[in-house]
CSV table of C-alpha atoms and ligand atoms in Angstrom, one decimal:
chain,number,residue,atom,x,y,z
J,1,UNK,CA,-25.5,-19.4,-30.9
J,2,UNK,CA,-25.3,-15.9,-32.8
J,3,UNK,CA,-27.5,-14.4,-31.2
J,4,UNK,CA,-26.1,-12.2,-27.9
J,5,UNK,CA,-27.2,-12.9,-24.4
J,6,UNK,CA,-26.3,-9.3,-23.2
J,7,UNK,CA,-28.8,-7.6,-21.8
J,8,UNK,CA,-30.1,-4.6,-22.0
J,9,UNK,CA,-27.2,-2.6,-19.7
J,10,UNK,CA,-25.0,-4.9,-21.6
J,11,UNK,CA,-23.8,-7.4,-18.7
J,12,UNK,CA,-22.4,-10.5,-20.8
J,13,UNK,CA,-20.7,-8.6,-23.1
J,14,UNK,CA,-17.0,-7.1,-23.0
J,15,UNK,CA,-15.3,-3.4,-23.3
J,16,UNK,CA,-14.1,-2.5,-25.8
J,17,UNK,CA,-10.7,-4.0,-26.8
J,18,UNK,CA,-11.3,-6.7,-24.5
J,19,UNK,CA,-8.5,-9.1,-25.5
J,20,UNK,CA,-9.1,-12.5,-26.6
J,21,UNK,CA,-6.7,-15.2,-27.1
J,22,UNK,CA,-5.9,-19.1,-26.1
J,23,UNK,CA,-2.9,-20.7,-25.1
J,24,UNK,CA,-0.5,-22.5,-24.9
J,25,UNK,CA,3.4,-24.2,-23.4
J,26,UNK,CA,6.8,-24.7,-25.1
J,27,UNK,CA,7.0,-28.5,-23.3
J,28,UNK,CA,3.1,-29.2,-24.3
J,29,UNK,CA,2.5,-28.6,-28.0
J,30,UNK,CA,6.0,-28.3,-29.4
J,31,UNK,CA,8.3,-31.6,-30.0
J,32,UNK,CA,11.1,-31.8,-31.6
J,33,UNK,CA,13.4,-31.8,-28.4
J,34,UNK,CA,16.8,-31.4,-30.5
J,35,UNK,CA,16.1,-30.2,-33.4
J,36,UNK,CA,18.4,-26.4,-34.6
J,37,UNK,CA,20.7,-27.2,-30.7
J,38,UNK,CA,18.4,-27.1,-28.2
J,39,UNK,CA,19.7,-28.4,-25.6
J,40,UNK,CA,17.5,-30.5,-23.3
J,41,UNK,CA,15.0,-28.9,-19.9
J,42,UNK,CA,14.7,-30.6,-16.8
J,43,UNK,CA,10.9,-31.8,-18.4
J,44,UNK,CA,12.8,-33.8,-20.7
J,45,UNK,CA,14.7,-35.9,-18.6
J,46,UNK,CA,11.8,-36.5,-16.4
J,47,UNK,CA,9.4,-37.4,-18.7
J,48,UNK,CA,12.4,-39.8,-20.0
J,49,UNK,CA,12.9,-41.0,-16.5
J,50,UNK,CA,10.4,-44.0,-16.4
J,51,UNK,CA,7.3,-43.7,-14.1
J,52,UNK,CA,7.5,-40.3,-14.3
J,53,UNK,CA,4.6,-39.6,-16.8
J,54,UNK,CA,1.4,-41.2,-16.8
J,55,UNK,CA,1.5,-44.5,-19.7
J,56,UNK,CA,5.4,-43.2,-20.6
J,57,UNK,CA,4.1,-40.2,-21.8
J,58,UNK,CA,6.6,-37.6,-23.1
J,59,UNK,CA,7.0,-34.1,-25.1
J,60,UNK,CA,9.4,-35.9,-28.2
J,61,UNK,CA,6.7,-35.2,-30.4
J,62,UNK,CA,3.9,-33.8,-28.5
J,63,UNK,CA,1.4,-31.5,-30.8
J,64,UNK,CA,4.5,-31.4,-33.5
J,65,UNK,CA,4.1,-27.3,-33.5
J,66,UNK,CA,7.8,-26.9,-34.0
J,67,UNK,CA,6.9,-28.2,-37.9
J,68,UNK,CA,3.3,-27.5,-38.2
J,69,UNK,CA,2.6,-23.9,-36.3
J,70,UNK,CA,2.0,-22.4,-39.3
J,71,UNK,CA,-1.3,-24.6,-39.9
J,72,UNK,CA,-1.1,-23.9,-35.9
J,73,UNK,CA,-1.7,-19.9,-36.0
J,74,UNK,CA,-4.4,-20.1,-39.2
J,75,UNK,CA,-6.2,-22.2,-37.5
J,76,UNK,CA,-6.1,-19.1,-34.6
J,77,UNK,CA,-7.0,-16.6,-37.4
J,78,UNK,CA,-9.8,-19.1,-39.0
J,79,UNK,CA,-11.1,-18.0,-35.0
J,80,UNK,CA,-11.0,-14.9,-35.3
J,81,UNK,CA,-8.3,-14.9,-32.1
J,82,UNK,CA,-7.1,-11.3,-31.7
J,83,UNK,CA,-3.3,-12.6,-29.6
J,84,UNK,CA,-1.8,-16.4,-28.8
J,85,UNK,CA,0.3,-16.9,-25.1
J,86,UNK,CA,3.1,-19.2,-26.1
J,87,UNK,CA,6.0,-20.0,-24.2
J,88,UNK,CA,9.4,-19.6,-25.5
J,89,UNK,CA,11.1,-22.2,-24.2
J,90,UNK,CA,14.6,-21.0,-22.7
J,91,UNK,CA,17.4,-24.5,-23.7
J,92,UNK,CA,16.0,-22.9,-27.7
J,93,UNK,CA,17.8,-20.4,-27.3
J,94,UNK,CA,19.8,-21.2,-24.8
J,95,UNK,CA,20.8,-25.0,-24.6
J,96,UNK,CA,22.4,-25.1,-21.3
J,97,UNK,CA,20.8,-21.7,-19.9
J,98,UNK,CA,24.1,-19.5,-20.1
J,99,UNK,CA,26.4,-17.4,-22.9
J,100,UNK,CA,25.3,-17.1,-26.6
J,101,UNK,CA,22.0,-17.0,-28.1
J,102,UNK,CA,21.0,-20.2,-29.7
J,103,UNK,CA,20.6,-18.3,-33.1
J,104,UNK,CA,18.5,-21.3,-35.0
J,105,UNK,CA,16.6,-21.4,-31.7
J,106,UNK,CA,15.5,-17.5,-32.2
J,107,UNK,CA,14.8,-18.0,-35.3
J,108,UNK,CA,11.9,-20.1,-34.8
J,109,UNK,CA,10.3,-18.0,-32.0
J,110,UNK,CA,11.1,-15.4,-35.5
J,111,UNK,CA,9.7,-17.4,-38.0
J,112,UNK,CA,6.0,-18.2,-35.7
J,113,UNK,CA,6.4,-14.0,-34.7
J,114,UNK,CA,6.2,-13.2,-38.8
J,115,UNK,CA,3.2,-16.2,-39.0
J,116,UNK,CA,1.0,-14.4,-36.5
J,117,UNK,CA,2.3,-10.5,-37.9
J,118,UNK,CA,0.4,-11.8,-40.8
J,119,UNK,CA,-2.0,-12.7,-39.1
J,120,UNK,CA,-3.0,-9.7,-37.4
J,121,UNK,CA,-2.6,-12.1,-34.1
J,122,UNK,CA,-0.8,-10.5,-31.3
J,123,UNK,CA,2.0,-12.3,-29.8
J,124,UNK,CA,1.4,-12.6,-25.4
J,125,UNK,CA,5.2,-14.2,-24.6
J,126,UNK,CA,5.8,-16.4,-21.9
J,127,UNK,CA,9.2,-16.9,-21.0
J,128,UNK,CA,9.5,-19.5,-18.6
J,129,UNK,CA,6.3,-21.8,-18.4
J,130,UNK,CA,8.4,-24.3,-16.7
J,131,UNK,CA,10.9,-25.7,-18.9
J,132,UNK,CA,14.6,-25.2,-17.7
J,133,UNK,CA,17.8,-25.8,-19.1
J,134,UNK,CA,19.1,-29.3,-17.4
J,135,UNK,CA,22.1,-27.9,-17.1
J,136,UNK,CA,21.5,-25.5,-14.9
J,137,UNK,CA,19.3,-28.0,-12.8
J,138,UNK,CA,22.5,-29.8,-12.3
J,139,UNK,CA,24.0,-27.2,-10.8
J,140,UNK,CA,20.6,-26.5,-8.7
J,141,UNK,CA,18.4,-25.3,-10.8
J,142,UNK,CA,15.9,-22.3,-8.8
J,143,UNK,CA,17.2,-23.6,-6.1
J,144,UNK,CA,20.1,-21.3,-6.0
J,145,UNK,CA,19.8,-17.5,-6.3
J,146,UNK,CA,22.4,-17.7,-10.3
J,147,UNK,CA,19.4,-18.9,-11.7
J,148,UNK,CA,17.7,-16.0,-11.3
J,149,UNK,CA,21.0,-14.2,-12.6
J,150,UNK,CA,20.3,-16.6,-15.6
J,151,UNK,CA,17.1,-15.3,-16.3
J,152,UNK,CA,17.8,-12.3,-16.6
J,153,UNK,CA,20.3,-12.9,-19.3
J,154,UNK,CA,18.4,-14.9,-21.5
J,155,UNK,CA,15.0,-12.3,-20.9
J,156,UNK,CA,17.3,-9.7,-22.5
J,157,UNK,CA,19.3,-11.1,-25.1
J,158,UNK,CA,15.2,-13.0,-26.0
J,159,UNK,CA,13.5,-9.4,-25.8
J,160,UNK,CA,16.5,-8.0,-28.4
J,161,UNK,CA,16.3,-10.3,-30.0
J,162,UNK,CA,12.6,-10.2,-30.3
J,163,UNK,CA,11.1,-7.5,-29.0
J,164,UNK,CA,10.4,-6.0,-32.1
J,165,UNK,CA,7.8,-8.8,-33.2
J,166,UNK,CA,6.2,-9.3,-28.9
J,167,UNK,CA,3.5,-7.3,-28.0
J,168,UNK,CA,2.8,-8.4,-23.8
J,169,UNK,CA,5.8,-9.8,-21.8
J,170,UNK,CA,5.4,-13.3,-19.0
J,171,UNK,CA,8.9,-13.6,-17.1
J,172,UNK,CA,7.2,-16.8,-15.4
J,173,UNK,CA,4.1,-19.0,-15.6
J,174,UNK,CA,3.0,-19.7,-12.4
J,175,UNK,CA,5.7,-20.0,-10.3
J,176,UNK,CA,3.9,-21.8,-7.0
J,177,UNK,CA,3.6,-24.7,-9.7
J,178,UNK,CA,7.0,-24.8,-10.1
J,179,UNK,CA,8.4,-25.1,-6.0
J,180,UNK,CA,5.2,-27.2,-4.8
J,181,UNK,CA,4.3,-29.2,-7.3
J,182,UNK,CA,8.7,-29.6,-9.2
J,183,UNK,CA,10.9,-28.8,-5.8
J,184,UNK,CA,8.6,-30.0,-2.9
J,185,UNK,CA,6.2,-33.3,-3.9
J,186,UNK,CA,8.0,-34.3,-7.4
J,187,UNK,CA,5.6,-35.0,-9.7
J,188,UNK,CA,6.8,-32.0,-11.4
J,189,UNK,CA,9.9,-31.6,-12.9
J,190,UNK,CA,13.1,-32.2,-11.8
J,191,UNK,CA,10.5,-34.3,-9.6
J,192,UNK,CA,12.5,-33.4,-6.1
J,193,UNK,CA,11.2,-33.7,-2.6
J,194,UNK,CA,13.1,-31.4,-0.6
J,195,UNK,CA,11.5,-28.4,2.0
J,196,UNK,CA,14.1,-26.5,1.9
J,197,UNK,CA,14.8,-26.6,-2.0
J,198,UNK,CA,11.1,-25.5,-2.3
J,199,UNK,CA,11.0,-22.1,0.0
J,200,UNK,CA,14.1,-21.6,-1.5
J,201,UNK,CA,13.1,-22.1,-5.1
J,202,UNK,CA,10.5,-19.4,-4.8
J,203,UNK,CA,12.2,-16.3,-3.8
J,204,UNK,CA,14.2,-16.9,-6.1
J,205,UNK,CA,11.8,-17.3,-9.1
J,206,UNK,CA,10.3,-13.9,-7.7
J,207,UNK,CA,13.9,-12.6,-8.1
J,208,UNK,CA,14.1,-14.4,-11.2
J,209,UNK,CA,11.0,-12.5,-11.7
J,210,UNK,CA,12.3,-9.0,-11.1
J,211,UNK,CA,15.3,-8.8,-13.0
J,212,UNK,CA,14.0,-10.2,-15.6
J,213,UNK,CA,11.1,-7.4,-16.3
J,214,UNK,CA,14.1,-4.9,-15.3
J,215,UNK,CA,15.9,-7.0,-18.2
J,216,UNK,CA,13.1,-6.8,-20.6
J,217,UNK,CA,12.3,-3.0,-20.1
J,218,UNK,CA,16.0,-1.6,-20.7
J,219,UNK,CA,15.8,-3.8,-24.0
J,220,UNK,CA,11.8,-1.8,-24.7
J,221,UNK,CA,9.5,-3.9,-23.9
J,222,UNK,CA,6.8,-1.9,-23.6
J,223,UNK,CA,4.1,-4.8,-21.9
J,224,UNK,CA,5.1,-6.5,-18.4
J,225,UNK,CA,3.8,-8.6,-17.2
J,226,UNK,CA,3.7,-12.6,-14.2
J,227,UNK,CA,1.2,-15.6,-14.5
J,228,UNK,CA,0.3,-16.4,-11.1
J,229,UNK,CA,-2.0,-19.3,-10.9
J,230,UNK,CA,-5.3,-18.6,-8.3
J,231,UNK,CA,-6.9,-20.4,-5.4
J,232,UNK,CA,-9.3,-17.9,-4.2
J,233,UNK,CA,-10.4,-19.9,-0.8
J,234,UNK,CA,-14.7,-20.3,0.3
J,235,UNK,CA,-15.8,-21.0,3.9
J,236,UNK,CA,-18.7,-22.6,4.6
J,237,UNK,CA,-20.3,-24.0,7.2
J,238,UNK,CA,-19.1,-22.6,10.6
J,239,UNK,CA,-17.9,-19.7,9.3
J,240,UNK,CA,-17.0,-16.7,11.4
J,241,UNK,CA,-14.6,-19.1,14.2
J,242,UNK,CA,-12.0,-18.0,14.9
J,243,UNK,CA,-10.1,-21.5,14.0
J,244,UNK,CA,-11.8,-21.4,10.5
J,245,UNK,CA,-10.8,-17.8,10.5
J,246,UNK,CA,-7.3,-18.9,11.2
J,247,UNK,CA,-6.8,-21.5,8.3
J,248,UNK,CA,-9.2,-19.1,5.2
J,249,UNK,CA,-5.7,-16.6,6.3
J,250,UNK,CA,-3.1,-19.5,5.8
J,251,UNK,CA,-4.3,-20.9,3.6
J,252,UNK,CA,-4.5,-17.4,1.1
J,253,UNK,CA,-1.1,-17.2,2.5
J,254,UNK,CA,0.1,-20.6,1.3
J,255,UNK,CA,-2.0,-20.7,-2.9
J,256,UNK,CA,-1.5,-16.5,-3.2
J,257,UNK,CA,0.3,-15.0,-1.3
J,258,UNK,CA,3.4,-16.1,-1.1
J,259,UNK,CA,3.3,-15.0,-4.4
J,260,UNK,CA,0.8,-12.1,-5.0
J,261,UNK,CA,2.3,-10.1,-2.2
J,262,UNK,CA,6.4,-10.5,-2.9
J,263,UNK,CA,5.3,-9.2,-6.2
J,264,UNK,CA,3.0,-6.6,-5.9
J,265,UNK,CA,3.6,-5.2,-2.3
J,266,UNK,CA,7.3,-6.2,-1.7
J,267,UNK,CA,6.8,-8.2,1.2
J,268,UNK,CA,5.9,-12.0,2.2
J,269,UNK,CA,2.7,-13.1,3.6
J,270,UNK,CA,2.4,-12.8,7.5
J,271,UNK,CA,0.2,-15.5,7.4
J,272,UNK,CA,2.1,-18.1,5.5
J,273,UNK,CA,3.7,-21.1,7.2
J,274,UNK,CA,7.7,-20.0,8.2
J,275,UNK,CA,8.4,-23.9,6.1
J,276,UNK,CA,7.6,-22.2,2.8
J,277,UNK,CA,9.5,-19.2,3.9
J,278,UNK,CA,13.1,-18.7,2.1
J,279,UNK,CA,14.9,-18.7,4.8
J,280,UNK,CA,15.9,-14.9,6.2
J,281,UNK,CA,20.1,-15.3,4.4
J,282,UNK,CA,18.4,-15.9,1.5
J,283,UNK,CA,16.8,-13.1,0.8
J,284,UNK,CA,19.5,-10.2,0.1
J,285,UNK,CA,19.0,-6.6,0.6
J,286,UNK,CA,17.0,-4.9,-2.0
J,287,UNK,CA,15.4,-8.5,-2.8
J,288,UNK,CA,12.4,-7.4,-2.0
J,289,UNK,CA,12.1,-4.1,-3.6
J,290,UNK,CA,13.3,-5.7,-7.2
J,291,UNK,CA,10.9,-7.9,-7.1
J,292,UNK,CA,8.5,-5.1,-6.5
J,293,UNK,CA,8.7,-4.1,-10.0
J,294,UNK,CA,5.9,-1.8,-11.8
J,295,UNK,CA,3.9,-4.2,-13.9
J,296,UNK,CA,2.1,-3.4,-17.0
J,297,UNK,CA,-0.7,-6.4,-16.5
J,298,UNK,CA,-1.0,-9.5,-13.8
J,299,UNK,CA,-1.8,-12.7,-15.4
J,300,UNK,CA,-3.8,-15.4,-13.7
J,301,UNK,CA,-4.6,-18.6,-14.3
J,302,UNK,CA,-7.9,-20.0,-12.3
J,303,UNK,CA,-9.1,-23.5,-12.5
J,304,UNK,CA,-10.6,-24.0,-8.9
J,305,UNK,CA,-11.2,-22.9,-5.9
J,306,UNK,CA,-10.6,-24.4,-2.1
J,307,UNK,CA,-13.0,-24.8,0.2
J,308,UNK,CA,-13.0,-25.2,3.8
J,309,UNK,CA,-15.1,-26.2,6.9
J,310,UNK,CA,-14.7,-26.9,10.5
J,311,UNK,CA,-13.9,-31.0,10.6
J,312,UNK,CA,-12.1,-33.7,12.5
J,313,UNK,CA,-8.3,-33.9,10.5
J,314,UNK,CA,-8.2,-37.2,12.4
J,315,UNK,CA,-11.3,-38.5,11.1
J,316,UNK,CA,-12.0,-37.7,7.2
J,317,UNK,CA,-15.2,-38.2,5.9
J,318,UNK,CA,-16.5,-39.0,2.4
J,319,UNK,CA,-14.9,-35.6,0.4
J,320,UNK,CA,-13.1,-34.1,3.0
J,321,UNK,CA,-9.3,-33.9,3.0
J,322,UNK,CA,-6.6,-33.1,5.4
J,323,UNK,CA,-6.3,-29.2,5.4
J,324,UNK,CA,-2.4,-27.5,4.2
J,325,UNK,CA,-2.8,-24.8,6.8
J,326,UNK,CA,-3.0,-27.6,9.6
J,327,UNK,CA,-5.3,-25.7,11.6
J,328,UNK,CA,-6.7,-28.6,14.8
J,329,UNK,CA,-10.9,-28.5,13.5
J,330,UNK,CA,-10.1,-27.0,9.7
J,331,UNK,CA,-10.3,-29.4,6.9
J,332,UNK,CA,-10.7,-28.7,2.5
J,333,UNK,CA,-13.6,-30.2,1.0
J,334,UNK,CA,-14.9,-30.3,-2.0
J,335,UNK,CA,-18.6,-29.6,-2.1
J,336,UNK,CA,-21.1,-32.1,-3.0
J,337,UNK,CA,-23.3,-30.1,-5.9
J,338,UNK,CA,-20.1,-29.0,-8.2
J,339,UNK,CA,-19.2,-30.8,-10.7
J,340,UNK,CA,-15.6,-32.2,-10.8
J,341,UNK,CA,-13.8,-32.4,-14.8
J,342,UNK,CA,-12.0,-36.1,-15.1
J,343,UNK,CA,-8.5,-34.1,-13.0
J,344,UNK,CA,-10.8,-34.2,-9.7
J,345,UNK,CA,-10.8,-30.2,-10.2
J,346,UNK,CA,-14.1,-28.4,-8.8
J,347,UNK,CA,-16.1,-26.8,-12.1
J,348,UNK,CA,-16.6,-23.3,-9.9
J,349,UNK,CA,-16.9,-20.3,-12.2
J,350,UNK,CA,-17.9,-17.6,-9.1
J,351,UNK,CA,-14.4,-18.6,-7.4
J,352,UNK,CA,-13.6,-16.5,-11.1
J,353,UNK,CA,-15.5,-13.7,-10.3
J,354,UNK,CA,-14.3,-14.2,-6.6
J,355,UNK,CA,-10.3,-13.3,-7.2
J,356,UNK,CA,-10.9,-11.2,-10.2
J,357,UNK,CA,-12.8,-8.6,-8.2
J,358,UNK,CA,-10.6,-9.4,-5.1
J,359,UNK,CA,-7.0,-9.2,-7.0
J,360,UNK,CA,-8.2,-5.7,-8.3
J,361,UNK,CA,-9.1,-4.1,-4.4
J,362,UNK,CA,-5.5,-5.6,-3.9
J,363,UNK,CA,-4.0,-3.8,-6.8
J,364,UNK,CA,-6.2,-0.5,-7.8
J,365,UNK,CA,-6.2,0.2,-11.8
J,366,UNK,CA,-4.1,-3.0,-12.8
J,367,UNK,CA,-5.2,-4.4,-15.8
J,368,UNK,CA,-5.6,-7.8,-15.5
J,369,UNK,CA,-5.9,-11.3,-17.7
J,370,UNK,CA,-7.0,-14.4,-17.0
J,371,UNK,CA,-4.3,-15.9,-18.7
J,372,UNK,CA,-5.5,-19.6,-18.9
J,373,UNK,CA,-9.1,-20.9,-17.4
J,374,UNK,CA,-10.3,-24.4,-19.3
J,375,UNK,CA,-11.4,-27.8,-18.1
J,376,UNK,CA,-10.3,-31.8,-19.0
J,377,UNK,CA,-13.3,-34.1,-20.7
J,378,UNK,CA,-13.0,-37.2,-22.3
J,379,UNK,CA,-12.6,-35.7,-25.9
J,380,UNK,CA,-13.6,-38.3,-28.8
J,381,UNK,CA,-14.4,-37.3,-32.7
J,382,UNK,CA,-17.9,-39.7,-33.5
J,383,UNK,CA,-18.8,-41.4,-36.6
J,384,UNK,CA,-20.0,-37.2,-38.3
J,385,UNK,CA,-16.1,-36.8,-37.6
J,386,UNK,CA,-16.9,-33.8,-35.3
J,387,UNK,CA,-15.8,-33.0,-31.4
J,388,UNK,CA,-19.0,-32.2,-29.5
J,389,UNK,CA,-18.0,-31.5,-25.9
J,390,UNK,CA,-21.0,-29.7,-24.4
J,391,UNK,CA,-19.1,-29.7,-21.0
J,392,UNK,CA,-16.8,-27.2,-22.0
J,393,UNK,CA,-18.9,-25.1,-23.9
J,394,UNK,CA,-20.5,-24.8,-20.9
J,395,UNK,CA,-17.7,-24.8,-18.3
J,396,UNK,CA,-16.3,-21.1,-20.9
J,397,UNK,CA,-19.5,-20.1,-20.6
J,398,UNK,CA,-19.8,-20.6,-16.9
J,399,UNK,CA,-17.0,-18.6,-16.6
J,400,UNK,CA,-17.2,-16.3,-19.2
J,401,UNK,CA,-19.9,-15.2,-17.5
J,402,UNK,CA,-18.0,-14.8,-14.4
J,403,UNK,CA,-15.8,-12.7,-16.2
J,404,UNK,CA,-18.5,-10.6,-16.7
J,405,UNK,CA,-20.4,-9.8,-14.2
J,406,UNK,CA,-16.3,-9.5,-12.4
J,407,UNK,CA,-16.0,-6.6,-14.3
J,408,UNK,CA,-19.1,-5.2,-13.9
J,409,UNK,CA,-18.3,-5.2,-10.2
J,410,UNK,CA,-15.1,-3.6,-10.8
J,411,UNK,CA,-12.5,-5.9,-11.7
J,412,UNK,CA,-9.8,-4.5,-14.3
J,413,UNK,CA,-9.9,-7.2,-16.1
J,414,UNK,CA,-8.8,-6.0,-19.4
J,415,UNK,CA,-8.7,-9.9,-21.5
J,416,UNK,CA,-9.5,-13.8,-21.2
J,417,UNK,CA,-6.4,-16.7,-22.8
J,418,UNK,CA,-8.8,-19.9,-23.3
J,419,UNK,CA,-6.8,-23.5,-21.9
J,420,UNK,CA,-6.3,-24.6,-24.2
J,421,UNK,CA,-5.5,-24.2,-28.1
J,422,UNK,CA,-4.6,-27.6,-28.5
J,423,UNK,CA,-4.7,-31.3,-26.5
J,424,UNK,CA,-1.5,-31.4,-25.1
J,425,UNK,CA,1.3,-32.8,-22.6
J,426,UNK,CA,-0.6,-32.7,-19.7
J,427,UNK,CA,2.4,-32.5,-17.6
J,428,UNK,CA,3.0,-35.8,-15.1
J,429,UNK,CA,-0.8,-36.8,-16.4
J,430,UNK,CA,1.1,-37.7,-20.4
J,431,UNK,CA,-1.8,-36.9,-23.2
J,432,UNK,CA,-4.5,-38.3,-21.8
J,433,UNK,CA,-6.5,-35.4,-20.3
J,434,UNK,CA,-7.4,-33.1,-23.5
J,435,UNK,CA,-7.8,-29.5,-22.4
J,436,UNK,CA,-8.1,-28.1,-26.4
J,437,UNK,CA,-10.5,-26.5,-28.1
J,438,UNK,CA,-8.9,-28.2,-30.8
J,439,UNK,CA,-8.8,-31.6,-30.7
J,440,UNK,CA,-5.1,-32.9,-31.6
J,441,UNK,CA,-5.6,-36.5,-33.0
J,442,UNK,CA,-2.2,-37.8,-31.5
J,443,UNK,CA,-1.3,-40.8,-34.1
J,444,UNK,CA,-2.3,-38.3,-37.5
J,445,UNK,CA,-1.7,-34.9,-36.0
J,446,UNK,CA,-4.6,-34.4,-37.4
J,447,UNK,CA,-6.8,-31.3,-35.5
J,448,UNK,CA,-10.3,-31.0,-35.0
J,449,UNK,CA,-11.8,-28.0,-34.2
J,450,UNK,CA,-14.2,-29.2,-30.8
J,451,UNK,CA,-17.8,-27.2,-30.5
J,452,UNK,CA,-15.9,-25.7,-27.7
J,453,UNK,CA,-13.9,-24.0,-30.4
J,454,UNK,CA,-16.6,-22.6,-32.2
J,455,UNK,CA,-18.9,-21.6,-29.6
J,456,UNK,CA,-15.1,-20.1,-28.5
J,457,UNK,CA,-15.2,-18.4,-32.0
J,458,UNK,CA,-18.7,-16.8,-31.4
J,459,UNK,CA,-17.7,-14.8,-27.8
J,460,UNK,CA,-14.7,-13.9,-29.9
J,461,UNK,CA,-16.2,-12.1,-32.9
J,462,UNK,CA,-19.4,-10.6,-30.6
J,463,UNK,CA,-17.0,-9.3,-28.5
J,464,UNK,CA,-20.3,-11.1,-26.2
J,465,UNK,CA,-21.3,-13.4,-24.6
J,466,UNK,CA,-23.5,-15.6,-27.5
J,467,UNK,CA,-26.6,-17.7,-26.0
J,468,UNK,CA,-25.6,-21.5,-25.3
J,469,UNK,CA,-27.8,-23.6,-27.4
J,470,UNK,CA,-30.8,-24.6,-26.5
J,471,UNK,CA,-31.1,-22.0,-24.1
D,501,LIG,C1,-1.5,-25.1,-15.4
D,501,LIG,C2,-0.6,-25.0,-16.4
D,501,LIG,C3,-0.5,-25.8,-18.3
D,501,LIG,C4,-1.6,-26.8,-17.6
D,501,LIG,C5,-2.9,-26.3,-16.9
D,501,LIG,C6,-3.3,-27.4,-17.2
D,501,LIG,O1,-1.5,-25.5,-13.6
D,501,LIG,O2,0.1,-23.2,-16.6
D,501,LIG,O3,0.6,-25.4,-18.8
D,501,LIG,O4,-1.4,-27.6,-17.4
D,501,LIG,O5,-2.6,-26.2,-15.7
């Protein structure tokens, strides 16, 4: 596993200084929901509402990283990771989402940052990974504009307290998921099913990103960006037809453009359906300029593409789904030849190549980071006490290869963070889905690096993709 498969022109090597890391999020790993003055977040409320999360799981304990962060940082150091992407829990810093900072909450993150610094691991801190203070939700959450102003205040005071230790700031994680799953379909916190609120949420989240970026810069932050989930749209079987092309444009606007275009270009995409766009009355003069702040980088989370083909929405075939674009004669489908993970998500590394090249074309010169990529699998501890997650090793290998090819093809990729460092609370799925490169025994909190952790560590140390076992 140590040999380097880089070919003569170094196709599988990565540029010098490439940032290798792992990602987590506060609610998914920390536990300690009311420690040291923390207020409740929407995810505390949601997970404690019967029927919302599989098996009634909550983040009350999760990986107990609030208490075990030293062990987790040591683990990262042992794997040779260069950066840790974690998120800061807003209700630890401001229990009710406004007003003075809760010093004990900040102290926790300062201790974590000190620990990272002592191991030479750069901090990539996300300010918002979905855990809105419940008190702000009670006042309307992201459906109201004031929440964007509150977020900028939180960003300012967090940067003032912790900025000297943070290398890279990410304002928001996947605002699309907050608007869609949190406010439109309701399978995430706060569990609303309100299309009008969802469209308003999109705008207020984007605005909060712009305002927070300004606040971070005023506080002296060096590197500021945002993380968007991206979904390359792929068309087959009759590509070239007008309906499919229209379906592609609309799907791309819904899944990607709705966030990419405002952030990069200060406009909402022309192909987005009206129902997803914020009402004109919500867009104040200057908002789109605020949203389009110069960025130091863009974070992309990639899991799966969206496939479209000609089909009859009223007569769906096996592996076909109703198309979100609602163009007659177009369906979404899951290609038979692609593997699916136990989340049901397609495995398609070429989608990563496509989206990295595409976004680099849209934003020439802007450094990109893959801030999440990974897969769930049925991991178990074998009789030897090891977790041999070969599917994940293969997944990482293939996606890293795609990333290396994308760099060769012009993508401005500066780093890669695997999702996730640890098995953790997978939102509505609770603890049933394991994404970690490190196994967590939730009964004992024992951590066991999986085969994928050893594989990834080899990549990080070589700055290149090592041979797969048996290849
Ligand atoms: C992303 C989330 C992350 C994790 C992965 C599997 O959408 O940002 O927290 O749940 O999916």
